[in-house]
């Protein structure tokens, strides 16, 4: 089952729980707009290279569409569609006034020079600039992109529309980015985890952790959990996997990964077969990289008590069922990683108001949003006797459906 089929399946289950009208259900499912553009650039060696870029704008009932831009070789239309749909429910779960969108370019950023990445980003922006906007669709970073990518989009967009810092979030602080946005997705994951563990009479400090992905999201989770006394036993990224039964020295691993480009070769640990990562004995397993990594094949090997979905759609529906049968509690992506879009909203508000917040305020507000969303999801779980995933989907879908019906369909 691909990402779009999986996301649609969860949506339809939520729609059934909420007894949504079938016409409303259909209208919520079909994306508002799907954009596909060709992006050709001159490489540094003077040859041409062509890439395909996508932006799917899923729904705008609750406000401007919002979502990241991913640079990865596996970017393809169905996945972008699924990720855009997830953004719609995610923004509604965390209750920021946005709809959902997602974009991406099928490319391998590790194989492109910084100048090639800049050219590609600028060409992509030229192709979509009239379809995004401060009050229509606001991109942000995702896998393979970062604050620098957002700075190029801001600059290119501003050539057409005048200086527009609010056109992207997750940009450098020097260009109006929010303090705390860099860490926000990871910090939000840790706030979500804290709420879940507290519900089970546990705390961050007493648990052991295994994390897949050591990029923006994974590395912040590792640092924050480590700072709070948690034992991070194993981490993988695209270069390999490392393990230390006594706990990895996370600040040293961060330094190593920055210097060498990945976790492989870290001296303070043993090498681990990345395919065996999910079977490691731990309390909390955190996929923070690709989608669909937990599947019917490997879910049965999971030994963790909790799976926290920091990545988008890391667990396919077959794995979801296996984990439920094993009694593993899964905290779903549309809540667990919503700290990113929540602080993106704070960034956009600061840009629109022209007033910067202190980092303390950003983190305090993030904690408030994450805690409230957790309580709202639990209310849904209690009233519908369902899992955390279906509680989150039902919450998100019900809020979007209400906004859609209030706006009406009169042409
Ligand atoms: N950056 C953000 O604010 C948000 C990101 N997310 C999701 O979090 C996940 C990670 O995103 P970022 O950390 O931003 O991306 P990133 O590009 O900063 O890092 C991605 C990490 O995944 C690793 N990776 C790639 N292929 C792998 C593989 N086959 N096995 C193990 N590791 C692999 C990379 O080496 C890298 O460490 C994605 O699913 C993204 O959609 C969700 C919400 C917001
Ligand atoms: O910060 C944002 O606007 C969106 C982040 C994102 O792409 C995601 O939550 O998956």
PDB file of C-alpha atoms in Angstrom, residues 1-3 5-7 9-10 13 292-302 307 309 313-328 330 389:
ATOM      1  CA  UNK A   1       0.000   0.000   0.000  1.00  0.00           C
ATOM      2  CA  UNK A   2       1.511   3.346  -0.983  1.00  0.00           C
ATOM      3  CA  UNK A   3       1.477   6.472   1.186  1.00  0.00           C
ATOM      4  CA  UNK A   5      -3.626   4.742  -0.116  1.00  0.00           C
ATOM      5  CA  UNK A   6      -2.594   4.497   3.541  1.00  0.00           C
ATOM      6  CA  UNK A   7      -3.451   8.134   4.339  1.00  0.00           C
ATOM      7  CA  UNK A   9      -7.611   4.703   4.430  1.00  0.00           C
ATOM      8  CA  UNK A  10      -7.084   6.500   7.777  1.00  0.00           C
ATOM      9  CA  UNK A  13     -11.988   5.497   8.884  1.00  0.00           C
ATOM     10  CA  UNK A 292       6.793   3.562   5.156  1.00  0.00           C
ATOM     11  CA  UNK A 293       9.803   2.219   7.082  1.00  0.00           C
ATOM     12  CA  UNK A 294       7.747   0.153   9.549  1.00  0.00           C
ATOM     13  CA  UNK A 295       5.902  -2.464   7.521  1.00  0.00           C
ATOM     14  CA  UNK A 296       4.336  -5.923   7.631  1.00  0.00           C
ATOM     15  CA  UNK A 297       7.810  -7.474   7.485  1.00  0.00           C
ATOM     16  CA  UNK A 298       9.610  -5.752  10.362  1.00  0.00           C
ATOM     17  CA  UNK A 299       6.806  -4.589  12.719  1.00  0.00           C
ATOM     18  CA  UNK A 300       6.666  -7.986  14.424  1.00  0.00           C
ATOM     19  CA  UNK A 301      10.321  -7.524  15.522  1.00  0.00           C
ATOM     20  CA  UNK A 302       9.715  -4.209  17.313  1.00  0.00           C
ATOM     21  CA  UNK A 307       6.597   4.217  18.738  1.00  0.00           C
ATOM     22  CA  UNK A 309       6.169   9.022  14.635  1.00  0.00           C
ATOM     23  CA  UNK A 313       3.770   8.258   7.707  1.00  0.00           C
ATOM     24  CA  UNK A 314       6.653   6.021   8.890  1.00  0.00           C
ATOM     25  CA  UNK A 315       4.218   3.182   9.802  1.00  0.00           C
ATOM     26  CA  UNK A 316       2.201   1.507   7.057  1.00  0.00           C
ATOM     27  CA  UNK A 317      -1.319   0.240   7.965  1.00  0.00           C
ATOM     28  CA  UNK A 318      -0.193  -3.400   8.125  1.00  0.00           C
ATOM     29  CA  UNK A 319       2.524  -2.487  10.637  1.00  0.00           C
ATOM     30  CA  UNK A 320       0.017  -0.341  12.528  1.00  0.00           C
ATOM     31  CA  UNK A 321      -2.203  -3.396  13.045  1.00  0.00           C
ATOM     32  CA  UNK A 322       0.696  -5.635  14.061  1.00  0.00           C
ATOM     33  CA  UNK A 323       1.933  -3.056  16.587  1.00  0.00           C
ATOM     34  CA  UNK A 324      -1.580  -2.671  18.025  1.00  0.00           C
ATOM     35  CA  UNK A 325      -1.859  -6.466  18.422  1.00  0.00           C
ATOM     36  CA  UNK A 326       1.502  -6.474  20.232  1.00  0.00           C
ATOM     37  CA  UNK A 327       0.267  -3.736  22.584  1.00  0.00           C
ATOM     38  CA  UNK A 328       2.774  -1.173  21.277  1.00  0.00           C
ATOM     39  CA  UNK A 330       1.883   4.489  18.515  1.00  0.00           C
ATOM     40  CA  UNK A 389      -4.069   7.630  15.438  1.00  0.00           C
TER      41      UNK A 389
END
